[in-house]
CSV table of C-alpha atoms and ligand atoms in Angstrom, one decimal:
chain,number,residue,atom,x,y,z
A,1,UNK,CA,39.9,33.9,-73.7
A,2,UNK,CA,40.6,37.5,-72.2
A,3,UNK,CA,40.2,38.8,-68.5
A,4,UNK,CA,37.0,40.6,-68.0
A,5,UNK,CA,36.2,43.2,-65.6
A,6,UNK,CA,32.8,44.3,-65.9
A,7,UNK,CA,29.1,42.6,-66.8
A,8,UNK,CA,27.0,44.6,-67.9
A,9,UNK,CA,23.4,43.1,-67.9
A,10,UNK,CA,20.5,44.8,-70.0
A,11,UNK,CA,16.6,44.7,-69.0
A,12,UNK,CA,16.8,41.6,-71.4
A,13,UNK,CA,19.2,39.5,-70.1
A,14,UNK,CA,18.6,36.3,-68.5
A,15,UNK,CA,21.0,35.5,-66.0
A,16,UNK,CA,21.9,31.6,-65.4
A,17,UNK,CA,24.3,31.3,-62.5
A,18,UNK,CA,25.9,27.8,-61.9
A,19,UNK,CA,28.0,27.4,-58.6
A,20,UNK,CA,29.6,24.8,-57.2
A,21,UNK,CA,32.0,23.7,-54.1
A,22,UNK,CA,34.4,26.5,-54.6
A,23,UNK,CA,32.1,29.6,-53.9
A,24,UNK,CA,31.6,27.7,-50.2
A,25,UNK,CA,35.4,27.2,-50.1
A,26,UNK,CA,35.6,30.4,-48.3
A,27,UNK,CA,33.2,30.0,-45.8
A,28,UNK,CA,35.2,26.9,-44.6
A,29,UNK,CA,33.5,24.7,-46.4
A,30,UNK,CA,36.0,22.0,-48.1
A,31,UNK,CA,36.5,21.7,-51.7
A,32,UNK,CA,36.4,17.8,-53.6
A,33,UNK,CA,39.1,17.8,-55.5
A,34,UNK,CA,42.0,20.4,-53.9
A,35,UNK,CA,44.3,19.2,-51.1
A,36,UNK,CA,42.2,18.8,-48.2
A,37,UNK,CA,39.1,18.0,-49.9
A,38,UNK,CA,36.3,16.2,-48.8
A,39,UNK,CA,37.0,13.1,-50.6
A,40,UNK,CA,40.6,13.3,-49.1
A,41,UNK,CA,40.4,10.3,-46.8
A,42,UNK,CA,37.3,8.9,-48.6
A,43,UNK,CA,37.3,6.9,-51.5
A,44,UNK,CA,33.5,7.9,-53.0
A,45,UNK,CA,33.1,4.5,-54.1
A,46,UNK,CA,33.1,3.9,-50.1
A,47,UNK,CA,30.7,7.0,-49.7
A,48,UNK,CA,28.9,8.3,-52.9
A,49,UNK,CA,27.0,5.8,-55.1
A,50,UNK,CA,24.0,4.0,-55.0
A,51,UNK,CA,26.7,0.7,-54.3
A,52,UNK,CA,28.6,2.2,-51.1
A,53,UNK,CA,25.0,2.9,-49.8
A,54,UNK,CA,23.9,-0.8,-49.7
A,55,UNK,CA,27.8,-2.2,-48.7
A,56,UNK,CA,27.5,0.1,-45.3
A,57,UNK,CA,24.2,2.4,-45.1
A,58,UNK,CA,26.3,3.1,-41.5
A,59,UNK,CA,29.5,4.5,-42.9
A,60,UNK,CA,28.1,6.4,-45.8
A,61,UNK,CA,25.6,8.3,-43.3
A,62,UNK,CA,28.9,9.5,-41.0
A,63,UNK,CA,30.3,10.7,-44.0
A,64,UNK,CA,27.1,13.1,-44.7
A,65,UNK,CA,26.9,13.4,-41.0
A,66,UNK,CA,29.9,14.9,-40.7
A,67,UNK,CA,29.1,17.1,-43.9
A,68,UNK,CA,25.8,18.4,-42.0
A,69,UNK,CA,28.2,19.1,-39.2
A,70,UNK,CA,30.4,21.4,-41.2
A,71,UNK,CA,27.6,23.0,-42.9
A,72,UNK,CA,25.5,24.1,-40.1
A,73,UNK,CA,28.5,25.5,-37.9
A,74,UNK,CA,29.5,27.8,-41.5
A,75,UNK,CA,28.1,31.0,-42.9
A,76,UNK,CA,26.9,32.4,-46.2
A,77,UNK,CA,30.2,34.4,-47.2
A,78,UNK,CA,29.8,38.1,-49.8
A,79,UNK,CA,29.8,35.7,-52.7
A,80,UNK,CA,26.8,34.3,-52.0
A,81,UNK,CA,25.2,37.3,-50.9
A,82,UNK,CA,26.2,39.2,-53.9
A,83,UNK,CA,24.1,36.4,-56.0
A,84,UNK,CA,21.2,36.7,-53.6
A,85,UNK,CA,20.9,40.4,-54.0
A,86,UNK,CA,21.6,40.2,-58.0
A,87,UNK,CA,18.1,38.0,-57.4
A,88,UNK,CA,16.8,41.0,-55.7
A,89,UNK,CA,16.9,43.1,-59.0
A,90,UNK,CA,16.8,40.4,-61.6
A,91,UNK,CA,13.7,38.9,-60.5
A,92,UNK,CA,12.3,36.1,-62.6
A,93,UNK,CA,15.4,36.8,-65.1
A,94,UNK,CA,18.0,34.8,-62.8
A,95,UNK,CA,18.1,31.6,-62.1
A,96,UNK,CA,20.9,30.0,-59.9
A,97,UNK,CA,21.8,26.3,-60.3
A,98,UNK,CA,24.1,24.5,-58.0
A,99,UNK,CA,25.8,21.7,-57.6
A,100,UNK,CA,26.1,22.6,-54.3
A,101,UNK,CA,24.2,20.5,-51.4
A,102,UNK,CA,24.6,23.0,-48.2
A,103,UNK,CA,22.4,25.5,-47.8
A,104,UNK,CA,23.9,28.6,-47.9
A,105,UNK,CA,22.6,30.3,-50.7
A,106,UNK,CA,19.6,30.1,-49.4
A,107,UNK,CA,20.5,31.6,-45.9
A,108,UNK,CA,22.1,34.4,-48.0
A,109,UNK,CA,18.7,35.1,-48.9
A,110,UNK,CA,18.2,32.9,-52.6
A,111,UNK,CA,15.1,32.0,-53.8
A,112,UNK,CA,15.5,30.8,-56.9
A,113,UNK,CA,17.6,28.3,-56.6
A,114,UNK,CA,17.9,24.6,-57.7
A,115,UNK,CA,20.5,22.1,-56.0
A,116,UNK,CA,20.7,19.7,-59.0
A,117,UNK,CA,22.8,17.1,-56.8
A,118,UNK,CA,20.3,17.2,-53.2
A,119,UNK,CA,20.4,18.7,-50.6
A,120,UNK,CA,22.2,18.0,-47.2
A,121,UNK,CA,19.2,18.7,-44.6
A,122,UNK,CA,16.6,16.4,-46.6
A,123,UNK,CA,16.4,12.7,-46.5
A,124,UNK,CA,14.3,10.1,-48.2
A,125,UNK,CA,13.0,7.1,-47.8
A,126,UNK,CA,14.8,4.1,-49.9
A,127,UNK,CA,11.0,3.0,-50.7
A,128,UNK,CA,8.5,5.4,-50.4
A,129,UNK,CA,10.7,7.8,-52.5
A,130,UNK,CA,9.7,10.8,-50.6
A,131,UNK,CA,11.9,13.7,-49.3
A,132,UNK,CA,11.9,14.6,-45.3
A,133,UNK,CA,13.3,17.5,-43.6
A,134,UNK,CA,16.3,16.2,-41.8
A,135,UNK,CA,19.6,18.0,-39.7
A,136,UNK,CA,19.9,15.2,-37.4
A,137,UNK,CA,23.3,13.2,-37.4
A,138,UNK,CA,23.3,9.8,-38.2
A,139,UNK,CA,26.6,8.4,-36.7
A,140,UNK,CA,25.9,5.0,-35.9
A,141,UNK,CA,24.2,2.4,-36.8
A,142,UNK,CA,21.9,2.3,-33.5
A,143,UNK,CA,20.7,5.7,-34.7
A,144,UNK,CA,20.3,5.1,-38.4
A,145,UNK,CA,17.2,6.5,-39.6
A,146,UNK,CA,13.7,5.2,-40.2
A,147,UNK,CA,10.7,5.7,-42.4
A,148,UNK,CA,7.7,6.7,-39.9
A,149,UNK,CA,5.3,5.1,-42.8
A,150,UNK,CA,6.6,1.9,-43.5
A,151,UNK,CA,9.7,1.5,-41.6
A,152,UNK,CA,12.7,1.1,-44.6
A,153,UNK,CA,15.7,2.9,-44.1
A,154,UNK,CA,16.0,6.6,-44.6
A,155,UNK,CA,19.2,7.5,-47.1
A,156,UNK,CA,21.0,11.4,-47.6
A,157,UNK,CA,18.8,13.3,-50.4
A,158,UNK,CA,22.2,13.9,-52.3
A,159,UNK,CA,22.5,12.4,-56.0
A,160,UNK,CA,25.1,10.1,-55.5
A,161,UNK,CA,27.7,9.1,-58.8
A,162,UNK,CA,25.7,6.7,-61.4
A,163,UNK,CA,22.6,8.8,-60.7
A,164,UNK,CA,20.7,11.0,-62.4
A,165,UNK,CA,20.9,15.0,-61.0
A,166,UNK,CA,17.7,16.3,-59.8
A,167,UNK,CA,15.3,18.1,-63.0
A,168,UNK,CA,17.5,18.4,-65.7
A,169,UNK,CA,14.6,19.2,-68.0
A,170,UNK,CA,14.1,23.0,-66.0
A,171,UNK,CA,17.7,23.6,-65.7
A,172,UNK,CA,17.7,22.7,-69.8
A,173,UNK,CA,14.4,24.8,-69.7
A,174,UNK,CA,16.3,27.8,-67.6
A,175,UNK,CA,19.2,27.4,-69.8
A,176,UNK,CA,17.8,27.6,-73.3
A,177,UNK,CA,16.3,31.2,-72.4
A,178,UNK,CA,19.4,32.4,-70.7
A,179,UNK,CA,21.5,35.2,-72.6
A,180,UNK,CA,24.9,35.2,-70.2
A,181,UNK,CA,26.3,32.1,-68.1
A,182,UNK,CA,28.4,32.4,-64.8
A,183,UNK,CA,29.8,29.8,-63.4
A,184,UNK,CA,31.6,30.0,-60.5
A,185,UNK,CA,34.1,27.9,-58.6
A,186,UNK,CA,33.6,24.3,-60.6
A,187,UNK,CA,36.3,22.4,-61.2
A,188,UNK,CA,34.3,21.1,-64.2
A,189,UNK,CA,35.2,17.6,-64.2
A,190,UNK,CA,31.1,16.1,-63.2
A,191,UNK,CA,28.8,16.2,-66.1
A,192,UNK,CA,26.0,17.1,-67.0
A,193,UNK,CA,27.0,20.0,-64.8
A,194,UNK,CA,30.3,20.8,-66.5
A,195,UNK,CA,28.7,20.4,-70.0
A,196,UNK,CA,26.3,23.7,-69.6
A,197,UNK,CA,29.4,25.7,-71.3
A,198,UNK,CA,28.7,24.1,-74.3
A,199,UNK,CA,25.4,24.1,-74.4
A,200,UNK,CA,25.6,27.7,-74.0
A,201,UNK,CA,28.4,28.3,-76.8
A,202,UNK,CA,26.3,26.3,-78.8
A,203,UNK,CA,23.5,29.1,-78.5
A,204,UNK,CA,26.1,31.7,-78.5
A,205,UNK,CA,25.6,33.6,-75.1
A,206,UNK,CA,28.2,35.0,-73.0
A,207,UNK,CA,29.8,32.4,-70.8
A,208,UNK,CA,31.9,33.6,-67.8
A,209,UNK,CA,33.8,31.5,-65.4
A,210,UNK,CA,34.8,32.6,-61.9
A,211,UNK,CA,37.7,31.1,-59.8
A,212,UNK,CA,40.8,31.3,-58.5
A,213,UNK,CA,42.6,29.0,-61.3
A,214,UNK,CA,41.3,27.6,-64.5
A,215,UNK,CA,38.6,24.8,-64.9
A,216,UNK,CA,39.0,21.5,-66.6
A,217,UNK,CA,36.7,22.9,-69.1
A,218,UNK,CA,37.7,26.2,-69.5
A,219,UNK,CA,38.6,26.3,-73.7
A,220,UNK,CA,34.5,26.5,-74.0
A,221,UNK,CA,34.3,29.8,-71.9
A,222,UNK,CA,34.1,33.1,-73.9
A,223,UNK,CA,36.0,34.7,-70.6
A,224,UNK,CA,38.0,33.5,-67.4
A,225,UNK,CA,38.1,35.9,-64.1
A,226,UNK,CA,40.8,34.5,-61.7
A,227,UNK,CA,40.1,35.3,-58.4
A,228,UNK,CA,38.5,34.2,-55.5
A,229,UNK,CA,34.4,33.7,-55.6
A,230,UNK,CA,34.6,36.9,-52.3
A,231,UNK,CA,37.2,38.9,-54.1
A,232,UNK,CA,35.3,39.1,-57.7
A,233,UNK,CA,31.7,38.5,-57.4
A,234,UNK,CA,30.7,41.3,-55.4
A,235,UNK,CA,31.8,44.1,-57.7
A,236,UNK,CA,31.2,42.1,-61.0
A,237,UNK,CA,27.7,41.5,-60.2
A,238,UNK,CA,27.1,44.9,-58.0
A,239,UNK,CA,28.0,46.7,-61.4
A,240,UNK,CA,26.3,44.3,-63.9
A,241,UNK,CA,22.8,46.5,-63.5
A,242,UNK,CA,23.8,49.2,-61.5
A,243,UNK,CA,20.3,51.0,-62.1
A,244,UNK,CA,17.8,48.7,-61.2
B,1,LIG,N1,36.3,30.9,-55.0
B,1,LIG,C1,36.0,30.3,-56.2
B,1,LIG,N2,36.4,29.1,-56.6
B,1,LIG,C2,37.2,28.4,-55.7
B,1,LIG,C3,37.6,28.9,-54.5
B,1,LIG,C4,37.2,30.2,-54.1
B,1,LIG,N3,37.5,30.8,-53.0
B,1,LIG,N4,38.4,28.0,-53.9
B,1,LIG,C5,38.4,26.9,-54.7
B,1,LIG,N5,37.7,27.2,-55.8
B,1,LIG,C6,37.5,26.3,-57.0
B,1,LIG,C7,38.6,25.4,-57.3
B,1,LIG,O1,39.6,26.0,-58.1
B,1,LIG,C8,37.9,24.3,-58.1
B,1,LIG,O2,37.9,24.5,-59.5
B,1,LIG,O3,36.4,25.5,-56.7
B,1,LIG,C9,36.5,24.3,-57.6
B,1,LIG,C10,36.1,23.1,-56.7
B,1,LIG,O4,36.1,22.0,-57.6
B,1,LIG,P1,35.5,20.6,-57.0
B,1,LIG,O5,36.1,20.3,-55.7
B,1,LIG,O6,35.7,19.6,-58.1
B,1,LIG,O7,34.0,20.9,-56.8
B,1,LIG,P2,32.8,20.9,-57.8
B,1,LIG,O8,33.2,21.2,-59.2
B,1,LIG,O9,31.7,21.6,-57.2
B,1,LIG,O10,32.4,19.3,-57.8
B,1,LIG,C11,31.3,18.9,-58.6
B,1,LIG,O11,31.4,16.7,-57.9
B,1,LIG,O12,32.1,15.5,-56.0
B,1,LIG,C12,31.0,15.8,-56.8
B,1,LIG,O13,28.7,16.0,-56.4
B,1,LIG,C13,29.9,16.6,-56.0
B,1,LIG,O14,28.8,18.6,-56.6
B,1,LIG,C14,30.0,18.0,-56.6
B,1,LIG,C15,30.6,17.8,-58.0
């Protein structure tokens, strides 16, 4: 493992970008596992799996409630922005997965992006299956919401533990072409997410990890930056292809 300082990305490099809770840390948005974290104060049996859900539908949507709340009062912070202009030049040769469910990448200006665990502002019916555009808050059980077709309950389109992440055969897809991995701020503890190291070391591309201290998996990454998501993303990625 060794500290890196530059990326330097060719016109054949594919990038596949992997973020998760840390590179929101700094726009306020909690982390899971440090002090403070959102679980802190929630057990996510009580909140996050298919089981919580149908022990207290009520509870578990003030818990995502209160996550919508936080989201839409934050802002994209120059880590996310740095990926979404990388996008700008990289075209169709990046690709950013996250396990992320607010939606700040995308108001940094990401496109390609793929939330493997849900989203936060889309709901779905328990039946019909079918996502919905959804901010509203959901804090008691008066106000819980309803399918407009058939009238079942409407849960959080997050994928809870015990379920399966959202199209893991494109992110394979995305990662079997890719030639340089970045992850950034993942405690890599939840797989499949914190298993795309080794499928990448297993194909021998350049894996990167970015964060301020190391991840659970870090032994499979060829390099480690320790920093904030801000602090190092922004001039590692402005300088990975400088002349595009
Ligand atoms: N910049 C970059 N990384 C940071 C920063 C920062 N400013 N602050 C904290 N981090 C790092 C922490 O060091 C930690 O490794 O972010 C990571 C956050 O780890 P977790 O809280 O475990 O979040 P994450 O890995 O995204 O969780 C994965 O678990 O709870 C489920 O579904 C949920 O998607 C989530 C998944």
């Amino acid at each position: 493992m060794r500290i890196i300082l530059i990326m330097r990305l060719t016109p054949n490099d594919r990038l596949f970008v992997l973020t998760g809770a840390g590179i929101s840390a700094e726009s306020g948005l909690a982390t899971f596992r440090g002090s403070g974290g959102l679980w802190n104060g929630y057990r996510v049996e009580e909140v996050a799996t298919p089981g919580a859900w149908d022990a207290d539908p009520e509870l578990v949507w003030r818990f995502y409630s209160m996550r919508r709340r936080d989201a839409l009062a934050a802002q994209p912070n120059a880590a996310h922005v740095a990926l979404a202009e990388i996008e700008q030049k990289l075209g169709d040769q990046f690709y950013l997965c996250t396990q992320n469910v607010d939606d700040l990448h995308e108001r940094a200006g990401s496109h390609r992006i793929h939330h493997m665990h849900g989203t936060l502002f889309q709901s779905r019916c328990v039946h019909c299956n079918v996502p919905v555009a959804d901010k509203a808050l959901h804090e008691t059980a008066t106000d819980l919401p309803t399918c407009p077709e058939c009238g079942a309950l409407l849960r959080p389109h997050i994928v809870w533990f015990g379920e399966v992440p959202l199209d893991m055969e494109g992110i394979y897809r995305e990662l079997d072409r890719a030639t340089v991995l970045l992850v950034v701020g993942t405690s890599g503890s939840v797989y499949p997410a914190a298993g795309f190291v080794h499928v990448a070391r297993q194909r021998g591309i350049r894996t990167v990890y970015v964060g301020p201290e190391e991840p659970l998996n870090a032994n499979a990454f060829d390099e480690i930056v320790l920093g904030s998501a801000t602090g190092v993303l922004p001039g590692l990625l402005s300088s990975a292809c400088p002349s595009a």
